[in-house]
JSON list of C-alpha atoms in Angstrom, two decimals:
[
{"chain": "A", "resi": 1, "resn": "UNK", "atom": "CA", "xyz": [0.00, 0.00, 0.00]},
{"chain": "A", "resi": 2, "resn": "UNK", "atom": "CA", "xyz": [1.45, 3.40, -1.15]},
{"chain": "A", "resi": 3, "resn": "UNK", "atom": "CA", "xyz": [0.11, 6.78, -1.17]},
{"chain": "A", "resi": 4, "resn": "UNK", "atom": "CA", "xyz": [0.97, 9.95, -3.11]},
{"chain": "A", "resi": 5, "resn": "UNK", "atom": "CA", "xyz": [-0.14, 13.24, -0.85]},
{"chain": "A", "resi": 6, "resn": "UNK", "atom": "CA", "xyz": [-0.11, 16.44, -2.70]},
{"chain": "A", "resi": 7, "resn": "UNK", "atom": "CA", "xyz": [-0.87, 19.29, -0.18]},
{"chain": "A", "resi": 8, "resn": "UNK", "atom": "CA", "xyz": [-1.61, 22.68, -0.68]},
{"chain": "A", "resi": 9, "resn": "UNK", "atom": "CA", "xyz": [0.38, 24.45, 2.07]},
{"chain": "A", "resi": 10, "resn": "UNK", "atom": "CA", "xyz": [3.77, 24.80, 2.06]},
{"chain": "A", "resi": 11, "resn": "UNK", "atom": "CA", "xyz": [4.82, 24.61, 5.61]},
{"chain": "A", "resi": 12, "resn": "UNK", "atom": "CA", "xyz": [1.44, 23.99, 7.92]},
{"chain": "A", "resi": 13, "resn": "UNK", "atom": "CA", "xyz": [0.34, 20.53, 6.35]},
{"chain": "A", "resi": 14, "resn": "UNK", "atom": "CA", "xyz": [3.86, 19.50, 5.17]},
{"chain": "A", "resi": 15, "resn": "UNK", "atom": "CA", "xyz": [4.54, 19.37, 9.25]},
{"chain": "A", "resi": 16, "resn": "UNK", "atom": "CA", "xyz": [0.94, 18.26, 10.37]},
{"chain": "A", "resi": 17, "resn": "UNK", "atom": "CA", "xyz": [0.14, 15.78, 8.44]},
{"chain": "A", "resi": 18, "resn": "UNK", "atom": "CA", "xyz": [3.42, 13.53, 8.72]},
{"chain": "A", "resi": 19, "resn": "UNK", "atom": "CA", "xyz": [2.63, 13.80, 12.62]},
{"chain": "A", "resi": 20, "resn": "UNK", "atom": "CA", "xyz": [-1.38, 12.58, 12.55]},
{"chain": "A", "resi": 21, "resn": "UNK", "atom": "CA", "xyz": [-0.46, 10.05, 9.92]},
{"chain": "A", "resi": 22, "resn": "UNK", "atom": "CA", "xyz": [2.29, 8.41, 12.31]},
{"chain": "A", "resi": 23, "resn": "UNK", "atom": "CA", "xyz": [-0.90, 7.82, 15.16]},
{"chain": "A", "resi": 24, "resn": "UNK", "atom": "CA", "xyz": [-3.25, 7.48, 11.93]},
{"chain": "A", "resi": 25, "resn": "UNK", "atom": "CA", "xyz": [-1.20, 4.96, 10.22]},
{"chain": "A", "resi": 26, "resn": "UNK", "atom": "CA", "xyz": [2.35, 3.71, 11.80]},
{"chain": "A", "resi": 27, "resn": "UNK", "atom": "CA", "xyz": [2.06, 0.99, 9.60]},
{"chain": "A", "resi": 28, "resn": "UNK", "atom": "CA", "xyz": [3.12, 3.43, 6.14]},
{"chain": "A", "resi": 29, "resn": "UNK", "atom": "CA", "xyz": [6.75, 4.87, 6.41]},
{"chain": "A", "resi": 30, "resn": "UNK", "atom": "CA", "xyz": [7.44, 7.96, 4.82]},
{"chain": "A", "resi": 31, "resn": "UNK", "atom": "CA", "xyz": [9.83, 8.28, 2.16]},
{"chain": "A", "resi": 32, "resn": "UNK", "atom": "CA", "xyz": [11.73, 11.66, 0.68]},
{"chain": "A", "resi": 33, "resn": "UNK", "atom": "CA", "xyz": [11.90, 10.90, -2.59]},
{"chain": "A", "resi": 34, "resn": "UNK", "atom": "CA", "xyz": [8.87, 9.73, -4.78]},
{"chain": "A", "resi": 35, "resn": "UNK", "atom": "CA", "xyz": [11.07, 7.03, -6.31]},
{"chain": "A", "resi": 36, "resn": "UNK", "atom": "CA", "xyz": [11.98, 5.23, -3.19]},
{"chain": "A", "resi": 37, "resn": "UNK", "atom": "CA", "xyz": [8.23, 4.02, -2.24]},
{"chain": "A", "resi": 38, "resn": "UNK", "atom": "CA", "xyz": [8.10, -0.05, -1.63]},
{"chain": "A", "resi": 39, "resn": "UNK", "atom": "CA", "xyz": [5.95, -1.22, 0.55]},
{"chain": "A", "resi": 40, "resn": "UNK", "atom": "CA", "xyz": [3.44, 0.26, 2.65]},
{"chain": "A", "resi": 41, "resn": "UNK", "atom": "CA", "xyz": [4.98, 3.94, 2.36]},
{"chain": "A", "resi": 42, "resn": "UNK", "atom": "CA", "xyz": [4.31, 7.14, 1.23]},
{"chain": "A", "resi": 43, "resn": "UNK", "atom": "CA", "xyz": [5.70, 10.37, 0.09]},
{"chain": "A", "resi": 44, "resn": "UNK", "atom": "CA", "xyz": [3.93, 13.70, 0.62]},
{"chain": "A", "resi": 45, "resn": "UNK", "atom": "CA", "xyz": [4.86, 16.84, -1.25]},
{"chain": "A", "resi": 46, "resn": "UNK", "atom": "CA", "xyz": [3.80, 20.69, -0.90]},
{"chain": "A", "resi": 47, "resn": "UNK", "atom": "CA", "xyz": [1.76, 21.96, -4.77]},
{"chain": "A", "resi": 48, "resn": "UNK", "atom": "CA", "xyz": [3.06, 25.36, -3.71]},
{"chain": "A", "resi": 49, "resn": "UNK", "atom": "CA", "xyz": [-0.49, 27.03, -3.01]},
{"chain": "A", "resi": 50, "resn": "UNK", "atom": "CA", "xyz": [-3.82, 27.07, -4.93]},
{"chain": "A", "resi": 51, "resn": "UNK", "atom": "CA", "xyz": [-4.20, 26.97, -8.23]},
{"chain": "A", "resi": 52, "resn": "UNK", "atom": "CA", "xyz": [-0.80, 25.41, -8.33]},
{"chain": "A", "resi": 53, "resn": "UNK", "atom": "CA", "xyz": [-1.28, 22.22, -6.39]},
{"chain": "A", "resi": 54, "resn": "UNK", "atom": "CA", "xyz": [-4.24, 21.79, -9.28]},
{"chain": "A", "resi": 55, "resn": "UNK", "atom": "CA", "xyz": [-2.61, 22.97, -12.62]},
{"chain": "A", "resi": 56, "resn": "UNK", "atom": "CA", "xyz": [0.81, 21.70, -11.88]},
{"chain": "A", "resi": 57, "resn": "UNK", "atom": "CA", "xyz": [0.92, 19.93, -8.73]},
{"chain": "A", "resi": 58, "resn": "UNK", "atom": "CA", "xyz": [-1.57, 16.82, -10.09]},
{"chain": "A", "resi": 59, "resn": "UNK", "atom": "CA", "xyz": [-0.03, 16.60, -13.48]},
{"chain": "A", "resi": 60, "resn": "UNK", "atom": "CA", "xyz": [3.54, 16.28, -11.87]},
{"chain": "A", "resi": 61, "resn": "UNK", "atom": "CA", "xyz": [2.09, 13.93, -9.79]},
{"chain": "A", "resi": 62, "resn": "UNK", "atom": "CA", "xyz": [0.42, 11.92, -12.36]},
{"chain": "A", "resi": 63, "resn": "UNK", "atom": "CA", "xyz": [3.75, 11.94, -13.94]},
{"chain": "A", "resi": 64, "resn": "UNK", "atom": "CA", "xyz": [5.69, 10.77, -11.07]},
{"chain": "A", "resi": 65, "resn": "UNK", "atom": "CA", "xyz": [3.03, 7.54, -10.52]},
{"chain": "A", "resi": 66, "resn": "UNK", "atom": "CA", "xyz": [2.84, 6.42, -13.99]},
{"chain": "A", "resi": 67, "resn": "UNK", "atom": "CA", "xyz": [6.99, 6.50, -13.88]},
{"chain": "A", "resi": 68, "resn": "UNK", "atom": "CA", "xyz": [7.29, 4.45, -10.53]},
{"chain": "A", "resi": 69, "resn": "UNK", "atom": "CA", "xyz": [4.20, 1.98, -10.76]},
{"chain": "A", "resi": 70, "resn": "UNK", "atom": "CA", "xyz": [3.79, 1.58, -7.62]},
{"chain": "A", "resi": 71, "resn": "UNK", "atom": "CA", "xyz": [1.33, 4.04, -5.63]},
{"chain": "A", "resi": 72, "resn": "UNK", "atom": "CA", "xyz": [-2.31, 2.90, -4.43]},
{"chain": "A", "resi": 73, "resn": "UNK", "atom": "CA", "xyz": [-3.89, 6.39, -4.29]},
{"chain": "A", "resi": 74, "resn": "UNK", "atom": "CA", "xyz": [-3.12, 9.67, -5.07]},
{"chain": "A", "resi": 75, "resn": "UNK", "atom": "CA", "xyz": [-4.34, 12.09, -2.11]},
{"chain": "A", "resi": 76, "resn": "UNK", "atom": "CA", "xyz": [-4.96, 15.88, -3.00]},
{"chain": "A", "resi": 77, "resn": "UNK", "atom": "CA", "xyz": [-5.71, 17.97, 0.23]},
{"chain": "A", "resi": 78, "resn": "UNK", "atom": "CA", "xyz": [-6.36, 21.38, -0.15]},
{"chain": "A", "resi": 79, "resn": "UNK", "atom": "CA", "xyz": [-8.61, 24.59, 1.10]},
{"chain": "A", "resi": 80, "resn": "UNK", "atom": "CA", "xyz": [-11.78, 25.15, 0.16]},
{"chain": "A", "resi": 81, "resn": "UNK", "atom": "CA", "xyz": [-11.17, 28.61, 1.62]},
{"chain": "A", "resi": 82, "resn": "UNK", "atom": "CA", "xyz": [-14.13, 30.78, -0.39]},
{"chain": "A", "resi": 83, "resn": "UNK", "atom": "CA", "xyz": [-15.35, 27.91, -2.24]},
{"chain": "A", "resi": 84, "resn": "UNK", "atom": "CA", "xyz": [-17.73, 25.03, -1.20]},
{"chain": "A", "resi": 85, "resn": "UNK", "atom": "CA", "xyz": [-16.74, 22.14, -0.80]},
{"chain": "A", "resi": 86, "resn": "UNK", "atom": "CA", "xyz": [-18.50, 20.51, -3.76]},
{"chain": "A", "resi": 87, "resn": "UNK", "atom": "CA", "xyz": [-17.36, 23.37, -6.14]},
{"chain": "A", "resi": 88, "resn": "UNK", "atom": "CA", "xyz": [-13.49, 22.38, -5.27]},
{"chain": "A", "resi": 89, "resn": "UNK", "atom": "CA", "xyz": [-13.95, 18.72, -5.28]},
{"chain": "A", "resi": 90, "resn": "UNK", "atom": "CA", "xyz": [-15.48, 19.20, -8.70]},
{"chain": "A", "resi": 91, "resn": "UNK", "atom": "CA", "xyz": [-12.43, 21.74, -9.48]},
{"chain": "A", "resi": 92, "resn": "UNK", "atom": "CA", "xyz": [-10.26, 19.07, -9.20]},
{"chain": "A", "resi": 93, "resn": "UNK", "atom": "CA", "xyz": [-12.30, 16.12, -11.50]},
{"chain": "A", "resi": 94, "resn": "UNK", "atom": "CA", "xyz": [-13.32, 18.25, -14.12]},
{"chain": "A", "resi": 95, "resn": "UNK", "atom": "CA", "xyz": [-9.72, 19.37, -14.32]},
{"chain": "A", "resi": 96, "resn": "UNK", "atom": "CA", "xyz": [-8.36, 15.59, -14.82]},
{"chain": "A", "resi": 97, "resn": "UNK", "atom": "CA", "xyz": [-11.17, 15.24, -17.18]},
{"chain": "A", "resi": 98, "resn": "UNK", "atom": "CA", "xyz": [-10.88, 18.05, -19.20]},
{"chain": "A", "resi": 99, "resn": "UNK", "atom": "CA", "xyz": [-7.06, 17.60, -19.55]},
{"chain": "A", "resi": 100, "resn": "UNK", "atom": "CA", "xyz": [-7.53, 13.72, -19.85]},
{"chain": "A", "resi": 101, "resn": "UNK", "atom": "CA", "xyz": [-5.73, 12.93, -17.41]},
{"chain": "A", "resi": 102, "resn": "UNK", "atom": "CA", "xyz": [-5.11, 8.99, -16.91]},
{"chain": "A", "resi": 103, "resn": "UNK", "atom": "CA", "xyz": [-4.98, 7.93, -13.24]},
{"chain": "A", "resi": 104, "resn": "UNK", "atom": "CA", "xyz": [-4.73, 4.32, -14.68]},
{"chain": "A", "resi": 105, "resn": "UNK", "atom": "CA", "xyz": [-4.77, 1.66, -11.48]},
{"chain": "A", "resi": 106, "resn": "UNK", "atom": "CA", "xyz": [-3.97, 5.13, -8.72]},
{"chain": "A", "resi": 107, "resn": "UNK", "atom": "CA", "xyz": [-7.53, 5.59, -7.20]},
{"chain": "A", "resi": 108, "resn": "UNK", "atom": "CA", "xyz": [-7.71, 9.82, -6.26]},
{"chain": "A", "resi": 109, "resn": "UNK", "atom": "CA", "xyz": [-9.12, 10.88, -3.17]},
{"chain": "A", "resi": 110, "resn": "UNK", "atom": "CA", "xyz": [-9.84, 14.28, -2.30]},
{"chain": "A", "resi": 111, "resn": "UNK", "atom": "CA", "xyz": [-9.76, 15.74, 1.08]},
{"chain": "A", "resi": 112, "resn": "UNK", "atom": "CA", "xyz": [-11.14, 19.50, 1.39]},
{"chain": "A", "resi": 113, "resn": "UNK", "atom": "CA", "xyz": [-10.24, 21.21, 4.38]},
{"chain": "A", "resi": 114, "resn": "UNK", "atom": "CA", "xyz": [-12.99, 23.47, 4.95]},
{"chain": "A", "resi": 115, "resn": "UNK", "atom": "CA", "xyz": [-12.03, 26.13, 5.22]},
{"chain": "A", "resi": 116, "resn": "UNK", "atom": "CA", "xyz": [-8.22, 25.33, 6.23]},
{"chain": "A", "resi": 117, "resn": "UNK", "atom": "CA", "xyz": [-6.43, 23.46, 8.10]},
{"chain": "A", "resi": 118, "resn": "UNK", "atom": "CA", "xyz": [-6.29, 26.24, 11.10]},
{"chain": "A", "resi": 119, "resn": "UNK", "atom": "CA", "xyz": [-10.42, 25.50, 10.88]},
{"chain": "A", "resi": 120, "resn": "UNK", "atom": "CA", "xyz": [-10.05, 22.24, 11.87]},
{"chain": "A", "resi": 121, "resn": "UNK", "atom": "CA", "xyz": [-7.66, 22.80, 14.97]},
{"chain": "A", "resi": 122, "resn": "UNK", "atom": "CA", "xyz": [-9.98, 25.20, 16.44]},
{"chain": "A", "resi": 123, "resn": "UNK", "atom": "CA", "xyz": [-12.30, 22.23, 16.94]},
{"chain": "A", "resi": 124, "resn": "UNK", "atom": "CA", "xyz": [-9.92, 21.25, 20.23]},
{"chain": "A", "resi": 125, "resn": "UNK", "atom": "CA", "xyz": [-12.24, 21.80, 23.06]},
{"chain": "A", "resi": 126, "resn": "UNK", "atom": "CA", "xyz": [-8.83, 21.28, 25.55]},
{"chain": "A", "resi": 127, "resn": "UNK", "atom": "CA", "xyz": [-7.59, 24.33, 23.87]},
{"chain": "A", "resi": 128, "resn": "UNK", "atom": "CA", "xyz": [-10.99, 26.88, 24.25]},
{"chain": "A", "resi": 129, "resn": "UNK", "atom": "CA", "xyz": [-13.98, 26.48, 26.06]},
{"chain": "A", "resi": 130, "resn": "UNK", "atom": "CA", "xyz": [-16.57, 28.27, 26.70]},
{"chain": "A", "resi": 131, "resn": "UNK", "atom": "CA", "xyz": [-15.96, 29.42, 30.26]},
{"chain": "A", "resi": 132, "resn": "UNK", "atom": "CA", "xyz": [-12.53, 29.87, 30.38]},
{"chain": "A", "resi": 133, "resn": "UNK", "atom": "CA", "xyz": [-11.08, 33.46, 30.91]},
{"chain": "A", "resi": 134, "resn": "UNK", "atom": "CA", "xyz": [-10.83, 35.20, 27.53]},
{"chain": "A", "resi": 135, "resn": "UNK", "atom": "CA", "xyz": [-8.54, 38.74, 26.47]},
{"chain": "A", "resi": 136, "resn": "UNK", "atom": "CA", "xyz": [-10.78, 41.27, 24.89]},
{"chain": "A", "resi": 137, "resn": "UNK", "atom": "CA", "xyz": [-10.39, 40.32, 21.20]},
{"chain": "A", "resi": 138, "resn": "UNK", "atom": "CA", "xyz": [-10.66, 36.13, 21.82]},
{"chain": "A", "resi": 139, "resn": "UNK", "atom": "CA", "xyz": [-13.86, 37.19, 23.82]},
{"chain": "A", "resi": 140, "resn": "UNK", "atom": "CA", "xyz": [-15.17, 39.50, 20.33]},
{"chain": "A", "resi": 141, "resn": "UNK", "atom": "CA", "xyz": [-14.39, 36.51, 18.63]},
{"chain": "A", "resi": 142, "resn": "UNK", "atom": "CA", "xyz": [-16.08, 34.05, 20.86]},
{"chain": "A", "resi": 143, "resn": "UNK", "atom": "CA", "xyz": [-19.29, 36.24, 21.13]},
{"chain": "A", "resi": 144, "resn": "UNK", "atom": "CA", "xyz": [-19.40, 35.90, 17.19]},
{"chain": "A", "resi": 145, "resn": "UNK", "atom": "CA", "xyz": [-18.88, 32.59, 17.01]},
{"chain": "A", "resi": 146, "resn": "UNK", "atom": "CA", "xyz": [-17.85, 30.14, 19.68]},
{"chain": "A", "resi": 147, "resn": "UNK", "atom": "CA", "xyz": [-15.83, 27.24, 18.65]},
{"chain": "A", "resi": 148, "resn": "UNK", "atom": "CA", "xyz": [-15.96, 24.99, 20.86]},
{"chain": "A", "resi": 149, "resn": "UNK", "atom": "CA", "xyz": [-20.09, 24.45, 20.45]},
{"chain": "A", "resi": 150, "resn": "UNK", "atom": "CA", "xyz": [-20.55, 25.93, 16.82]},
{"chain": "A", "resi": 151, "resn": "UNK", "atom": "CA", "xyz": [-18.83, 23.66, 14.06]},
{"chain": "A", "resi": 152, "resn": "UNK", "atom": "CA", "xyz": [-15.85, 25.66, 13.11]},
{"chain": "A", "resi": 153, "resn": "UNK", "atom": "CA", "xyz": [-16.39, 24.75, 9.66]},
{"chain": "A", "resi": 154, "resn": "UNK", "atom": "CA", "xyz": [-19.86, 26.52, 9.63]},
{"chain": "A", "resi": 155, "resn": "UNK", "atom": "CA", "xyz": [-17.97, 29.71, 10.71]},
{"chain": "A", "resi": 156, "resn": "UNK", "atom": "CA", "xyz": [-17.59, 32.75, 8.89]},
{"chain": "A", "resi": 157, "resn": "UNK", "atom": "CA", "xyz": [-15.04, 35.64, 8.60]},
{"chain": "A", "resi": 158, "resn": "UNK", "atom": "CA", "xyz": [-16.34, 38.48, 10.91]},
{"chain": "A", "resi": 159, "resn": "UNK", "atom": "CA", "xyz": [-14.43, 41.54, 10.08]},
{"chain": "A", "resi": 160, "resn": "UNK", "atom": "CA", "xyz": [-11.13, 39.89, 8.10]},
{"chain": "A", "resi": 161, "resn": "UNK", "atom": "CA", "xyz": [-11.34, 39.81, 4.00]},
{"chain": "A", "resi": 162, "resn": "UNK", "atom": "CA", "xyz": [-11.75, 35.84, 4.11]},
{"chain": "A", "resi": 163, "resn": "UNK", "atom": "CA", "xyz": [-12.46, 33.15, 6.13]},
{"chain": "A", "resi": 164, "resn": "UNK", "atom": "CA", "xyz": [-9.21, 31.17, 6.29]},
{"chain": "A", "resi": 165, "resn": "UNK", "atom": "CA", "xyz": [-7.19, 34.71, 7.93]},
{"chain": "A", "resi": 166, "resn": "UNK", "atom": "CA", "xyz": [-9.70, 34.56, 10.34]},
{"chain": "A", "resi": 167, "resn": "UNK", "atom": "CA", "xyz": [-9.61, 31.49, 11.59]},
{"chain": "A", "resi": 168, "resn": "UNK", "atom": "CA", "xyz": [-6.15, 31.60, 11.30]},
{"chain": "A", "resi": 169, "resn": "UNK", "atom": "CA", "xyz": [-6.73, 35.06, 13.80]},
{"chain": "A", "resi": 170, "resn": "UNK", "atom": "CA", "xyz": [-8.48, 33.15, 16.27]},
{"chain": "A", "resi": 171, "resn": "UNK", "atom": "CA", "xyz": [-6.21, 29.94, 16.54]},
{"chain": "A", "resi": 172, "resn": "UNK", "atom": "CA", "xyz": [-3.34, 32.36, 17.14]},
{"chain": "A", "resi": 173, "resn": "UNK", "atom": "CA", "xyz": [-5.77, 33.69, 20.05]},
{"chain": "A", "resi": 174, "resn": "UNK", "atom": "CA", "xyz": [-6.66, 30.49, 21.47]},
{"chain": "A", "resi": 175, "resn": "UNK", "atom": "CA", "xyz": [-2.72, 28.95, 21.72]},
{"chain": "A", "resi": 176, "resn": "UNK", "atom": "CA", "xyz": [-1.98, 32.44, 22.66]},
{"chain": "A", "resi": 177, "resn": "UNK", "atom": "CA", "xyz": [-4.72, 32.22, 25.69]},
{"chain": "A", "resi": 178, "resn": "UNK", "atom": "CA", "xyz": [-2.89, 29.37, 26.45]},
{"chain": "A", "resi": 179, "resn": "UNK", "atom": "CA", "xyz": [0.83, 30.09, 26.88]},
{"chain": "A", "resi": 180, "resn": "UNK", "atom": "CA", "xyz": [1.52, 28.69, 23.52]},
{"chain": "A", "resi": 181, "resn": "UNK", "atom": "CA", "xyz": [2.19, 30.07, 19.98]},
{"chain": "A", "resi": 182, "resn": "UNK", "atom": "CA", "xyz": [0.92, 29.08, 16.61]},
{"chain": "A", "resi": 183, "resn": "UNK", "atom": "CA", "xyz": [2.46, 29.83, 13.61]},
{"chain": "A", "resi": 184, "resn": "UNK", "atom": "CA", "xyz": [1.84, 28.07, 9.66]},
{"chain": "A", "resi": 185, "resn": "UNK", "atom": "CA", "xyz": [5.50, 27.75, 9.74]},
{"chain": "A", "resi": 186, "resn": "UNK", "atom": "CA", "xyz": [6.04, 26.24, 13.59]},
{"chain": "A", "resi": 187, "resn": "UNK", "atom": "CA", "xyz": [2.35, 24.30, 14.27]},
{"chain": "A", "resi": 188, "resn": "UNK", "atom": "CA", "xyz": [3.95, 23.06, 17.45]},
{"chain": "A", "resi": 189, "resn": "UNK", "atom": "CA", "xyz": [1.02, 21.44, 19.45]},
{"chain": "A", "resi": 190, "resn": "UNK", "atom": "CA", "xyz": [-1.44, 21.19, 16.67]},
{"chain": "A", "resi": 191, "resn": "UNK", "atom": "CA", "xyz": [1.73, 18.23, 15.69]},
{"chain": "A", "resi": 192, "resn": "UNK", "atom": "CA", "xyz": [1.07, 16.41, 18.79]},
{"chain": "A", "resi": 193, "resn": "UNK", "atom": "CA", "xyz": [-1.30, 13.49, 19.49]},
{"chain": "A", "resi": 194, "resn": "UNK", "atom": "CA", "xyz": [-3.16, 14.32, 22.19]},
{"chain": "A", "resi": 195, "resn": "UNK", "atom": "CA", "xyz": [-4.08, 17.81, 19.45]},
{"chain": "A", "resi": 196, "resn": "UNK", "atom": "CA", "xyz": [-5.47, 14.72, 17.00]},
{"chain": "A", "resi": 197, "resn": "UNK", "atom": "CA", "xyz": [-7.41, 13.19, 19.79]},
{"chain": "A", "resi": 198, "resn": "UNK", "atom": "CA", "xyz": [-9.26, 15.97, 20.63]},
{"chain": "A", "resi": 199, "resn": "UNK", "atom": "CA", "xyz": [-9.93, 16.41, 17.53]},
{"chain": "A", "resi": 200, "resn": "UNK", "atom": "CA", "xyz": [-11.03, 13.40, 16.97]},
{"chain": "A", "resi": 201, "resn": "UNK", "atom": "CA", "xyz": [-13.01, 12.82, 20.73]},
{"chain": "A", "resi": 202, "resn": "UNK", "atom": "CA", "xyz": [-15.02, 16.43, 18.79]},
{"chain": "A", "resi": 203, "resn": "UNK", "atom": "CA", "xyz": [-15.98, 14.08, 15.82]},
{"chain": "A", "resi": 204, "resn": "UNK", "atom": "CA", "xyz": [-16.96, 11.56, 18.15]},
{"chain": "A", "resi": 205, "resn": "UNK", "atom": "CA", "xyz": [-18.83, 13.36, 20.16]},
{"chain": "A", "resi": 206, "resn": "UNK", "atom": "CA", "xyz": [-20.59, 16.05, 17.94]},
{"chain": "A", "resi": 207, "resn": "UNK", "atom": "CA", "xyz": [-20.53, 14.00, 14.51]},
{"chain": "A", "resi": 208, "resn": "UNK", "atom": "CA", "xyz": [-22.57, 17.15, 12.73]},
{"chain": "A", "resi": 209, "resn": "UNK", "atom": "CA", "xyz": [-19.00, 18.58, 13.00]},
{"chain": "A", "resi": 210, "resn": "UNK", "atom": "CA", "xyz": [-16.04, 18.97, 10.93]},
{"chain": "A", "resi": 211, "resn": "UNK", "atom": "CA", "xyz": [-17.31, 17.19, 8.70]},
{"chain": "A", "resi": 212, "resn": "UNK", "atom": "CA", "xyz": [-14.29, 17.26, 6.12]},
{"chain": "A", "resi": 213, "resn": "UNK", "atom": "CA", "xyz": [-12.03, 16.79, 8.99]},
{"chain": "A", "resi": 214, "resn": "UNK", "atom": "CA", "xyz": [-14.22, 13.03, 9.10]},
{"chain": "A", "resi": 215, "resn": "UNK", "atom": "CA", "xyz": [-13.08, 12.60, 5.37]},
{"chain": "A", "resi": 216, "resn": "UNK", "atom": "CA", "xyz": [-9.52, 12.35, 6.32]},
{"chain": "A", "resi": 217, "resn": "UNK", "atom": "CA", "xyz": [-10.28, 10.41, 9.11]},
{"chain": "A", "resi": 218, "resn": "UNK", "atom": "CA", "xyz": [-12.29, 7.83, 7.22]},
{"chain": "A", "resi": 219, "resn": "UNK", "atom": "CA", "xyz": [-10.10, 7.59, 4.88]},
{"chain": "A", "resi": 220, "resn": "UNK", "atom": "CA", "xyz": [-7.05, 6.61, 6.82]},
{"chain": "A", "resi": 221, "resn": "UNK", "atom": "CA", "xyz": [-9.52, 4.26, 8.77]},
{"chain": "A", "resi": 222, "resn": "UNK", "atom": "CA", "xyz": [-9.81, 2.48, 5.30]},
{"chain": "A", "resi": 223, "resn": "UNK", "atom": "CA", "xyz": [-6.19, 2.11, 4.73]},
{"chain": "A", "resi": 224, "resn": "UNK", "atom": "CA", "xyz": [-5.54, 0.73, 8.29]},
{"chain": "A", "resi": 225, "resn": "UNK", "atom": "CA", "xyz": [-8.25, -1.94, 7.18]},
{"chain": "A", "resi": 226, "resn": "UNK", "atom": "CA", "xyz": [-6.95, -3.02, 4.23]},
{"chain": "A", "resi": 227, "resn": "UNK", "atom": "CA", "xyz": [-3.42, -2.99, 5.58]},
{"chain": "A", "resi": 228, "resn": "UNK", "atom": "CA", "xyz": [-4.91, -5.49, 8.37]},
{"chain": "A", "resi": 229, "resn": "UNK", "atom": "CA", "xyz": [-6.37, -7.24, 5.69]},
{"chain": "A", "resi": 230, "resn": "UNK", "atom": "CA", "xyz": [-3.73, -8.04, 3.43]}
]
């Protein structure tokens, strides 16, 4: 079993997700270079931002499968950041169709993180709750929307231009509320697996929520199966 994982960031999810998938799946090693995959491995690379990861980062993908032979699935996570979710899953097949692109035996999965990554990590109760002290600007925040009850997918952008710098804005507030720091180029704690399990406890307690956040949980649920299985 081998996966290809094009990301869209080029720091945040080339750190994070290397550190979920060793609780997710300890059973894939991680190689550097897309040529040394054998078994059970995989290789994750950055596609440099959005619309790169789509108009250059899947065709140099593509590319690097068809040479090698050897990967399962090709994984493309990126933001849906203004989008829905459906509009940028169906940005990504309509561009492999409309360039006919042949995936031959690679099965693609898309995961959208809706809106970004930094969405998903504010749905760690441990970090923010609703009681807790707050400074004056995590307290604005949390009378717009509060986190840790509201999905934090379902949450919009309050004053910034977008959604993704504000939630961005408001994990920085939380860690900061906590004697920790947050940055896309040093995640730090959002690394960690007791981060992932509170992430996860969220899903399992409050399924309605962070819902694409389930998608990449699923999926690496099915890959632990058929790893067991084979």
């Amino acid at each position: 079993m081998n996966l290809y994982i094009l990301v869209e960031g080029k720091n945040t999810e080339k750190k994070i997700y290397p550190s979920w998938l060793s609780y997710l799946l300890p059973q894939l090693k991680r190689v550097n270079f897309y040529d040394q995959v054998d078994k059970n491995s995989y290789f994750l690379i950055s596609g440099h931002g959005y619309p790169n990861i789509i108009e250059h980062g899947i065709p140099n993908a593509i590319d690097k499968i068809h040479e090698t032979g050897k990967y399962n699935y090709l994984v493309v996570c990126l933001d849906a950041d203004e989008d829905t979710v459906e509009d940028r899953k169906t940005e990504v097949d309509e561009f492999i169709i409309n360039n006919n692109i042949d995936l031959g035996k690679t099965e693609l999965v898309t995961i959208i993180q809706n809106r970004c990554i930094e969405t998903w990590l504010l749905g760690n109760r441990r970090m923010f709750n609703s009681i807790q002290p707050k400074e004056s600007l995590l307290l604005d925040y949390a009378n717009y929307y509060d986190v840790s009850t509201e999905d934090p997918e379902m949450m919009g952008s309050y004053t910034h231009k977008n959604h993704a710098d504000f939630h961005y804005a408001y994990l920085k507030k939380i860690f900061r509320a906590n004697n920790k720091v947050y940055t896309k180029n040093k995640p730090r704690d959002a690394q960690e697996r007791y981060y992932l399990e509170q992430l996860m406890l969220r899903i399992q307690e409050q399924p309605q929520h962070l819902k694409t956040f389930q998608d990449l949980i699923e999926f690496c649920n099915m890959i632990r199966q058929k790893l067991s299985d084979s």
